[in-house]
Coordinates of C-alpha atoms in Angstrom, one line a residue:
M1 CA 123.2 110.4 83.3
T2 CA 123.3 114.1 82.5
T3 CA 122.4 116.2 85.5
T4 CA 119.9 119.0 84.9
E5 CA 119.3 121.6 87.5
T6 CA 115.6 121.8 88.4
G7 CA 115.8 125.2 90.1
I8 CA 115.2 123.9 93.6
G9 CA 118.6 122.3 94.2
D10 CA 117.9 118.7 93.2
T11 CA 119.2 117.2 90.0
D12 CA 118.1 114.3 87.8
D13 CA 120.2 111.8 89.8
R14 CA 120.9 113.5 93.1
L15 CA 118.9 115.1 96.0
F16 CA 120.1 118.3 97.5
I17 CA 119.8 117.9 101.3
G18 CA 121.8 120.8 102.7
K19 CA 124.9 123.0 102.4
D20 CA 127.7 124.7 104.3
Q21 CA 130.9 125.3 102.4
Q22 CA 129.9 122.5 99.9
P23 CA 126.4 121.1 99.1
A24 CA 125.4 117.7 100.5
W25 CA 124.0 115.4 97.9
L26 CA 122.2 112.1 98.3
T27 CA 122.7 110.0 95.1
L28 CA 119.5 108.4 94.0
G29 CA 121.3 105.4 92.6
L30 CA 122.8 104.7 96.1
A31 CA 119.6 105.6 98.1
N32 CA 118.7 101.9 98.4
R33 CA 121.8 101.4 100.5
H34 CA 119.7 102.5 103.4
G35 CA 120.3 105.3 105.9
L36 CA 120.0 106.7 109.4
V37 CA 118.7 110.0 110.8
T38 CA 119.5 110.6 114.4
G39 CA 119.5 113.4 117.0
A40 CA 118.0 114.5 120.3
T41 CA 114.4 115.6 120.6
G42 CA 113.8 119.0 119.0
T43 CA 117.0 119.2 116.9
G44 CA 115.3 118.9 113.5
K45 CA 115.0 115.2 112.6
T46 CA 111.4 115.5 111.4
V47 CA 112.3 118.4 109.1
S48 CA 115.2 116.4 107.7
L49 CA 112.9 113.4 107.1
Q50 CA 110.4 115.7 105.3
V51 CA 113.2 117.2 103.1
M52 CA 114.3 113.7 102.1
A53 CA 110.8 112.5 101.5
E54 CA 110.0 115.6 99.3
G55 CA 113.2 115.0 97.3
F56 CA 112.4 111.3 96.7
A57 CA 108.8 112.2 95.7
R58 CA 110.0 114.8 93.2
A59 CA 112.2 112.1 91.7
G60 CA 109.3 109.8 91.2
V61 CA 110.1 107.5 94.2
P62 CA 107.1 106.5 96.4
V63 CA 107.7 107.1 100.1
F64 CA 106.3 105.4 103.2
A65 CA 106.8 107.1 106.6
A66 CA 105.3 106.8 110.1
D67 CA 104.1 110.1 111.5
I68 CA 104.5 110.0 115.3
K69 CA 103.6 113.5 116.2
G70 CA 101.4 114.6 113.3
D71 CA 104.0 117.1 112.0
L72 CA 104.9 115.2 108.9
S73 CA 101.3 115.4 107.6
G74 CA 102.0 119.0 106.4
I75 CA 103.8 117.6 103.4
A76 CA 100.4 117.3 101.8
E77 CA 99.8 121.1 101.9
V78 CA 101.5 124.0 100.2
G79 CA 104.5 125.5 102.2
V80 CA 104.4 129.0 103.6
A81 CA 107.2 131.5 102.9
K82 CA 108.0 132.3 106.5
D83 CA 111.0 134.6 107.3
F84 CA 113.2 131.9 108.7
I85 CA 112.5 129.7 105.6
L86 CA 113.3 132.5 103.2
K87 CA 116.5 133.3 105.1
R88 CA 117.7 129.8 105.1
A89 CA 116.9 129.3 101.4
K90 CA 118.7 132.5 100.5
S91 CA 121.8 131.5 102.5
M92 CA 122.0 128.4 100.3
G93 CA 121.5 130.2 97.0
L94 CA 118.0 128.7 96.6
T95 CA 114.8 130.4 95.6
F96 CA 112.0 129.2 97.9
Q97 CA 109.3 127.6 95.8
P98 CA 106.2 126.5 97.8
D99 CA 105.0 123.1 96.9
Q100 CA 102.8 120.2 98.1
F101 CA 102.9 116.5 97.5
S102 CA 100.3 113.8 96.7
T103 CA 99.7 112.0 100.0
V104 CA 97.7 109.0 101.2
F105 CA 97.0 108.7 104.9
W106 CA 96.9 105.3 106.6
D107 CA 95.7 104.4 110.1
V108 CA 95.6 101.0 111.8
F109 CA 92.6 102.2 113.7
G110 CA 90.9 103.7 110.6
E111 CA 90.3 107.0 112.3
Q112 CA 92.6 109.5 110.6
G113 CA 93.4 107.5 107.4
H114 CA 92.5 104.4 105.4
P115 CA 92.5 101.3 107.6
V116 CA 95.5 99.1 107.4
R117 CA 94.8 95.4 107.9
A118 CA 96.6 92.1 107.6
T119 CA 95.5 88.6 108.2
A120 CA 96.9 86.6 111.1
T121 CA 98.0 84.0 108.5
E122 CA 100.0 86.6 106.7
M123 CA 101.6 87.9 109.9
G124 CA 102.8 84.5 110.9
P125 CA 103.7 83.1 114.3
L126 CA 107.1 84.8 114.7
L127 CA 106.0 88.4 114.5
L128 CA 102.7 87.7 116.3
S129 CA 104.7 86.2 119.2
R130 CA 106.7 89.4 119.3
M131 CA 103.6 91.5 119.3
L132 CA 102.1 89.5 122.1
D133 CA 105.3 89.3 124.1
L134 CA 105.2 85.5 124.4
N135 CA 108.0 83.4 125.8
D136 CA 109.6 80.5 124.0
V137 CA 107.1 77.9 125.2
Q138 CA 104.1 80.0 124.3
E139 CA 105.7 80.9 120.9
G140 CA 106.1 77.1 120.3
V141 CA 102.4 76.5 121.0
L142 CA 101.5 79.4 118.7
N143 CA 103.6 77.7 116.0
V144 CA 101.5 74.5 116.5
A145 CA 98.3 76.5 116.1
F146 CA 99.5 78.0 112.8
R147 CA 100.8 74.7 111.6
V148 CA 97.4 73.0 112.3
A149 CA 95.5 75.9 110.6
D150 CA 97.8 76.0 107.5
D151 CA 97.7 72.2 107.0
M152 CA 94.0 71.9 107.6
G153 CA 93.1 74.7 105.3
L154 CA 91.7 76.9 108.1
P155 CA 92.3 80.6 107.2
L156 CA 93.4 82.7 110.2
I157 CA 91.9 86.1 109.2
D158 CA 91.3 87.8 112.6
M159 CA 91.5 87.3 116.3
K160 CA 88.4 85.0 116.6
D161 CA 90.0 82.6 114.1
L162 CA 93.1 82.4 116.1
R163 CA 91.2 81.9 119.3
A164 CA 89.1 79.1 117.7
V165 CA 92.2 77.2 116.5
L166 CA 93.9 77.6 119.9
D167 CA 90.8 76.2 121.6
A168 CA 90.9 73.3 119.1
I169 CA 94.3 72.2 120.2
V170 CA 93.8 72.4 123.9
P171 CA 94.9 69.0 125.2
I172 CA 92.7 66.2 123.8
A173 CA 94.1 64.1 126.6
Q174 CA 91.3 65.6 128.7
K175 CA 88.9 63.5 126.7
V176 CA 90.8 60.3 127.7
A177 CA 90.5 61.3 131.3
E178 CA 86.8 62.1 131.0
N179 CA 86.0 59.0 129.0
G180 CA 88.2 55.9 129.0
D181 CA 86.2 54.2 126.3
V182 CA 87.6 56.3 123.3
N183 CA 88.9 55.1 120.0
A184 CA 92.5 54.8 118.9
D185 CA 92.4 58.1 117.0
I186 CA 91.6 60.1 120.1
R187 CA 94.2 58.3 122.1
Q188 CA 96.8 59.1 119.4
A189 CA 95.7 62.7 119.2
A190 CA 96.0 63.0 123.0
Q191 CA 99.6 61.7 122.9
A192 CA 100.5 64.0 120.0
L193 CA 99.1 67.1 121.7
G194 CA 100.6 66.3 125.1
N195 CA 103.1 69.2 124.6
V196 CA 100.3 71.8 124.4
T197 CA 98.9 72.5 127.8
K198 CA 95.7 74.3 128.7
Q199 CA 97.6 76.7 130.9
T200 CA 99.9 77.8 128.0
V201 CA 97.0 78.3 125.6
G202 CA 95.1 80.2 128.3
T203 CA 98.1 82.6 128.7
I204 CA 98.1 83.2 124.9
Q205 CA 94.4 83.8 125.0
R206 CA 94.9 86.4 127.7
Q207 CA 97.6 88.2 125.7
L208 CA 95.2 88.3 122.7
L209 CA 92.6 89.9 125.0
V210 CA 95.1 92.6 126.1
L211 CA 95.9 93.3 122.4
E212 CA 92.2 93.5 121.6
N213 CA 91.6 95.9 124.5
Q214 CA 94.3 98.2 123.1
G215 CA 92.6 98.2 119.7
G216 CA 95.1 96.0 118.0
A217 CA 92.4 93.6 116.8
K218 CA 91.5 96.2 114.2
F219 CA 94.7 95.4 112.5
F220 CA 93.7 91.8 111.7
G221 CA 91.1 91.3 109.1
E222 CA 90.1 91.8 105.5
P223 CA 90.5 93.4 103.0
A224 CA 94.2 93.0 103.7
L225 CA 96.7 95.6 102.6
Q226 CA 98.2 95.2 99.1
L227 CA 101.7 96.7 99.3
Q228 CA 101.6 97.7 95.7
D229 CA 99.2 100.5 96.8
F230 CA 102.2 102.0 98.5
M231 CA 104.2 102.0 95.3
R232 CA 102.2 104.6 93.3
T233 CA 103.0 107.7 91.4
D234 CA 100.7 110.6 90.7
R235 CA 99.7 111.9 87.3
D236 CA 102.7 114.2 87.2
G237 CA 105.0 111.2 87.7
R238 CA 105.9 112.1 91.3
G239 CA 106.0 109.5 94.0
I240 CA 103.1 109.4 96.3
V241 CA 103.9 109.9 100.0
N242 CA 102.2 107.3 102.2
I243 CA 101.9 108.5 105.8
L244 CA 101.0 106.1 108.7
V245 CA 99.2 108.0 111.4
A246 CA 101.0 106.7 114.4
D247 CA 100.2 109.0 117.4
K248 CA 97.6 106.6 118.8
L249 CA 99.5 103.5 117.6
M250 CA 102.5 104.5 119.7
S251 CA 100.5 103.8 122.8
N252 CA 101.3 100.1 122.0
P253 CA 105.0 100.3 121.0
R254 CA 105.1 96.5 120.3
L255 CA 102.2 96.7 117.9
Y256 CA 103.8 99.7 116.2
A257 CA 107.2 98.1 115.8
T258 CA 105.8 94.7 114.8
F259 CA 103.5 96.3 112.2
L260 CA 106.3 98.1 110.5
L261 CA 108.5 95.1 110.6
W262 CA 105.7 93.0 109.0
M263 CA 105.5 95.6 106.2
L264 CA 109.2 95.4 105.7
S265 CA 109.2 91.6 105.6
E266 CA 106.2 91.7 103.1
L267 CA 108.2 94.0 100.8
F268 CA 111.1 91.7 101.1
E269 CA 109.1 88.6 100.2
E270 CA 106.9 90.1 97.5
L271 CA 109.2 92.3 95.4
P272 CA 111.4 90.8 92.7
E273 CA 115.1 91.3 92.5
V274 CA 116.2 94.4 90.6
G275 CA 119.8 94.8 91.7
D276 CA 120.9 98.5 91.9
P277 CA 118.3 100.5 90.0
A278 CA 118.9 104.2 89.0
K279 CA 116.5 105.1 91.8
P280 CA 114.7 103.2 94.5
K281 CA 111.3 101.6 93.9
L282 CA 110.2 102.7 97.4
V283 CA 111.8 104.4 100.4
F284 CA 110.7 103.4 103.8
F285 CA 111.2 105.7 106.9
F286 CA 111.1 103.9 110.2
D287 CA 110.6 106.5 113.0
E288 CA 111.3 105.6 116.6
A289 CA 113.4 102.8 115.3
H290 CA 114.7 101.8 118.7
L291 CA 111.3 100.2 119.4
L292 CA 112.1 97.6 116.8
F293 CA 115.2 96.4 118.7
N294 CA 114.2 96.8 122.3
D295 CA 114.1 93.5 124.1
A296 CA 114.1 91.7 120.7
P297 CA 115.5 88.1 121.0
K298 CA 118.7 87.3 119.1
P299 CA 116.9 85.1 116.5
L300 CA 114.6 88.0 115.6
L301 CA 117.5 90.4 115.4
D302 CA 119.3 88.1 113.0
K303 CA 116.2 87.9 110.8
I304 CA 115.9 91.7 110.8
E305 CA 119.6 92.1 109.8
Q306 CA 119.0 89.6 107.0
V307 CA 116.0 91.4 105.7
V308 CA 117.7 94.8 105.8
R309 CA 120.8 93.5 104.1
L310 CA 118.9 91.7 101.3
I311 CA 116.0 94.1 100.6
R312 CA 118.5 96.5 99.0
S313 CA 118.5 94.3 95.9
K314 CA 114.7 94.6 95.8
G315 CA 115.1 98.4 95.2
V316 CA 113.8 99.4 98.7
G317 CA 115.7 101.9 100.8
V318 CA 115.2 101.7 104.5
Y319 CA 115.9 104.8 106.7
F320 CA 115.9 104.4 110.4
V321 CA 115.0 107.5 112.5
T322 CA 116.0 107.5 116.2
Q323 CA 117.8 109.5 118.8
N324 CA 121.2 107.8 118.8
P325 CA 123.0 105.4 116.5
I326 CA 123.6 103.1 119.5
D327 CA 119.8 102.4 119.4
V328 CA 120.5 100.3 116.3
P329 CA 122.4 97.0 116.6
D330 CA 125.9 97.0 115.0
K331 CA 125.0 94.4 112.4
V332 CA 122.1 96.6 111.2
L333 CA 124.0 99.8 111.6
A334 CA 126.7 98.5 109.3
Q335 CA 124.1 98.3 106.5
L336 CA 123.1 102.0 106.7
G337 CA 125.3 103.9 104.3
N338 CA 123.6 107.4 104.2
R339 CA 123.8 109.3 107.6
V340 CA 122.3 112.5 109.0
Q341 CA 123.3 113.3 112.6
H342 CA 121.6 116.1 114.4
A343 CA 122.7 117.4 117.8
L344 CA 123.2 115.1 120.8
R345 CA 123.4 116.4 124.4
A346 CA 126.2 115.2 126.7
F347 CA 125.0 115.9 130.2
T348 CA 125.8 112.6 131.8
P349 CA 128.6 110.0 131.5
R350 CA 126.3 107.8 129.5
D351 CA 125.4 110.7 127.2
Q352 CA 129.1 111.3 126.6
K353 CA 129.7 107.7 125.7
A354 CA 126.8 107.9 123.3
V355 CA 128.2 111.0 121.6
A356 CA 131.6 109.3 121.2
A357 CA 129.9 106.2 119.7
A358 CA 128.0 108.4 117.3
A359 CA 131.1 110.2 116.2
Q360 CA 132.9 106.9 115.5
T361 CA 130.2 105.8 113.0
F362 CA 131.3 108.5 110.5
R363 CA 134.2 108.6 108.1
P364 CA 136.6 111.1 109.8
N365 CA 137.2 114.6 108.4
P366 CA 140.5 116.1 109.5
K367 CA 138.9 119.5 109.5
L368 CA 136.2 118.5 112.1
D369 CA 136.3 117.2 115.6
T370 CA 133.2 115.2 115.1
A371 CA 132.5 114.4 118.7
T372 CA 132.7 118.0 119.7
V373 CA 130.6 119.3 116.8
I374 CA 127.8 116.8 117.5
T375 CA 127.2 118.6 120.8
E376 CA 127.4 122.1 119.3
L377 CA 125.0 121.7 116.4
G378 CA 122.0 124.1 116.3
T379 CA 118.5 123.3 115.3
G380 CA 118.4 122.5 111.6
E381 CA 122.2 121.8 111.5
A382 CA 123.5 118.3 111.0
L383 CA 126.6 116.2 110.3
V384 CA 126.0 114.3 107.1
S385 CA 127.8 111.6 105.2
F386 CA 126.3 110.1 102.1
L387 CA 127.6 107.4 99.9
E388 CA 129.8 108.5 97.0
G389 CA 129.8 107.2 93.4
N390 CA 131.9 104.2 94.3
G391 CA 129.7 103.3 97.2
T392 CA 132.0 104.4 99.9
P393 CA 130.9 107.0 102.6
A394 CA 132.0 110.5 102.1
M395 CA 133.9 112.3 104.8
V396 CA 131.5 113.8 107.4
E397 CA 130.5 117.4 106.8
R398 CA 128.7 120.0 108.9
V399 CA 125.7 121.4 106.9
M400 CA 122.5 123.4 107.3
I401 CA 119.5 121.3 106.1
R402 CA 117.6 122.9 103.3
P403 CA 114.1 124.1 104.1
P404 CA 111.1 122.0 103.0
S405 CA 108.9 123.2 100.2
A406 CA 105.7 121.9 101.8
R407 CA 104.2 123.0 105.0
I408 CA 106.1 122.5 108.2
G409 CA 103.5 121.4 110.8
P410 CA 100.3 119.3 110.8
V411 CA 97.3 119.5 108.5
T412 CA 93.9 120.4 110.0
P413 CA 91.2 117.8 110.4
D414 CA 89.3 119.3 107.5
E415 CA 92.3 119.2 105.3
R416 CA 93.0 115.7 106.2
Q417 CA 89.5 114.6 105.5
A418 CA 89.6 116.3 102.1
I419 CA 92.8 114.4 101.2
I420 CA 91.3 111.1 102.3
N421 CA 88.2 111.7 100.2
A422 CA 90.3 112.3 97.1
S423 CA 92.6 109.4 97.8
P424 CA 93.3 106.9 94.9
V425 CA 92.5 104.0 97.3
K426 CA 89.3 105.5 98.7
G427 CA 86.7 102.7 99.2
K428 CA 89.1 99.9 98.7
Y429 CA 89.9 99.3 102.4
D430 CA 87.4 101.5 104.2
T431 CA 84.8 98.7 104.9
A432 CA 85.8 95.5 106.7
I433 CA 84.8 92.1 105.3
D434 CA 84.2 89.1 107.5
S435 CA 84.9 86.2 105.2
E436 CA 84.4 82.5 106.1
S437 CA 87.5 81.4 107.9
A438 CA 88.7 79.1 110.7
Y439 CA 86.1 80.3 113.2
E440 CA 83.2 79.7 110.9
K441 CA 84.6 76.4 109.6
L442 CA 85.2 75.0 113.1
L443 CA 81.8 76.2 114.3
A444 CA 80.1 74.5 111.3
R445 CA 81.9 71.3 112.3
I446 CA 80.6 71.6 115.8
D447 CA 77.1 72.1 114.5
Q448 CA 77.4 69.1 112.2
N449 CA 78.5 66.9 115.1
A450 CA 75.6 68.2 117.2
A451 CA 73.1 67.4 114.4
T452 CA 74.4 63.9 114.2
G453 CA 74.4 63.3 117.9
G454 CA 78.1 64.0 118.4
N455 CA 79.1 60.4 117.7
A456 CA 82.6 59.2 118.5
P457 CA 83.7 58.3 115.0
A458 CA 83.1 61.9 113.6
E459 CA 84.7 63.4 116.7
G460 CA 87.6 61.0 116.5
G461 CA 88.2 62.1 112.8
I462 CA 88.9 65.8 113.4
L463 CA 90.7 65.2 116.7
G464 CA 92.7 62.5 115.2
Q465 CA 93.8 64.7 112.3
I466 CA 94.8 67.6 114.6
G467 CA 96.8 65.1 116.6
S468 CA 98.4 63.7 113.4
I469 CA 99.5 67.1 112.3
V470 CA 100.9 68.1 115.7
G471 CA 102.5 64.7 116.0
T472 CA 104.6 65.4 113.0
I473 CA 105.6 68.7 114.5
F474 CA 106.8 67.1 117.8
G475 CA 108.1 64.0 116.0
T476 CA 105.8 61.6 117.9
N477 CA 104.4 59.8 114.9
T478 CA 107.0 60.2 112.1
P479 CA 108.9 57.1 111.2
R480 CA 112.4 58.4 110.6
G481 CA 114.1 57.4 107.4
K482 CA 111.0 56.0 105.8
L483 CA 108.5 58.7 104.8
S484 CA 108.7 62.5 104.4
T485 CA 106.7 64.7 106.7
G486 CA 104.1 65.4 104.0
Q487 CA 103.8 61.7 103.2
V488 CA 103.2 60.9 106.9
I489 CA 100.5 63.5 107.2
A490 CA 98.9 62.4 104.0
R491 CA 99.0 58.7 105.1
D492 CA 97.5 59.4 108.5
V493 CA 94.8 61.6 107.0
T494 CA 93.9 59.0 104.4
R495 CA 93.7 56.3 107.1
T496 CA 91.4 58.4 109.2
V497 CA 89.2 59.4 106.3
T498 CA 88.9 55.8 105.1
N499 CA 88.1 54.3 108.5
K500 CA 86.0 57.0 110.2
V501 CA 84.8 60.0 108.2
V502 CA 83.2 60.6 104.8
G503 CA 82.6 64.4 104.7
G504 CA 83.2 67.7 106.6
I505 CA 86.6 69.1 107.4
V506 CA 88.2 65.8 107.5
A507 CA 87.3 64.9 104.0
D508 CA 88.5 68.3 102.8
L509 CA 91.7 67.7 104.8
G510 CA 92.3 64.3 103.1
K511 CA 91.9 65.9 99.6
S512 CA 94.1 68.9 100.4
M513 CA 96.8 66.9 102.1
G514 CA 97.0 64.1 99.6
G515 CA 96.9 66.4 96.6
A516 CA 98.7 69.6 97.7
L517 CA 101.3 68.2 100.0
G518 CA 102.3 64.9 98.4
G519 CA 105.9 64.5 99.3
S520 CA 106.4 68.2 100.4
V521 CA 106.7 69.6 103.9
G522 CA 103.4 71.4 104.0
R523 CA 102.3 75.0 103.6
A524 CA 102.9 75.9 107.2
I525 CA 106.7 76.1 106.8
V526 CA 106.5 77.8 103.4
R527 CA 107.0 81.2 105.1
G528 CA 109.5 83.9 104.7
A529 CA 112.5 85.1 106.7
L530 CA 110.2 86.7 109.4
G531 CA 107.5 84.0 109.3
G532 CA 105.1 85.8 107.0
L533 CA 103.2 83.7 104.4
L534 CA 104.8 83.5 101.0
R535 CA 102.5 84.1 98.1
R536 CA 104.9 83.7 95.3

């Protein structure tokens, strides 16, 4: 591709990031090989993030970034020609050109941006367990709840749906203890659900209550976010910058980290393979990235590494922003080809080890003592190493990061509101919708039983089916070597429907299991690498 200077340092196929003796370029065709921006607090990481986001937006690449402190919001307003900005631009041979970028603000709490929602079904049990800080036993019970809901066609939209399904799988064995004269279906259900204790379900319910008290319940609901709304360009062909307002969200680090991880997994599952495009389809900046990996179990870390490694071929570039490279596990760090390292302080032995580790992540430059330079960098200076044309890292160089074109610093509340009012997604997500889901369906079943006198056959039908589904999960009612899991479920459902129930949830279950499952393994396990529901 012929490179044409735009007058602001960028070219058609490269982004100008900074300069010392030589300019530092980030090649658009290699930007989906991911990256890392690190440095101590106050050394210029946010400005570097803004410079990169502006460059991608100019090139027509949509951007998503979390704004922890509010400073990044200034990208939506025209920059001001302050003395230090003009001086830095002149030192690089640039003419400062104030600019602003089309921006959409998002906020999980719906206070400073458009609400961001997902359904519990979409989130899946793996990430939800991480969000709730559940142990292995509790996570197993949550998987049972999702399996029951998925196989019975009970949509888990919000917290009350999840609570209702959890209540529905509390040990049916209690009914045997309360009333010895019960039918075979209830006895079978009690046996199948014997691994789900009331105490474990109660613990999960308490964790859900804690999440609700922290405002996390606002994240679950409808209308659910459509990730294509992140991948927009404006009428000038520039990429839209999507900013997640995260100052309040950071009060619950697990919710913050799990939410961004869910978004990453959704992009991974939904986007088609594109190989190595001329420029990314989306660039995703993950600030405070250490929160993603803190206390994460090894299976989850393995899944994260898998997603980061494979999402490159979907045209998505992931850039982690944190204080030190050692915050990122080695398997993930190895996937991050484009590096920007701001200053680190070495006041303690632990700090000195961190500096040495950071220096070792770069391709050595014989002209630089990397470990020493890291501690000497001033504000706005950085060590950079971007991938070269053959995909190998360039030798580390010390550069001054170019000044942003948009405002450095936050927008005012009035400016933010004006941007929200003019947003291309205004009205699409602003009003919550309470659709019929698991809570309403189970409540209707209870009302139906009450209207018919709560007879044992109808009760045995729904309990028997929950028991049948859970029995297949625990292997208590699956004849090995004879029928597939889906066939066993369909057989047990058909038997229950034929003998006990004509209508209601059980009849719907018989239809959906017999037709949709057939010889398959059921929708509950048709989930992606991180447990999210596959829509393809």
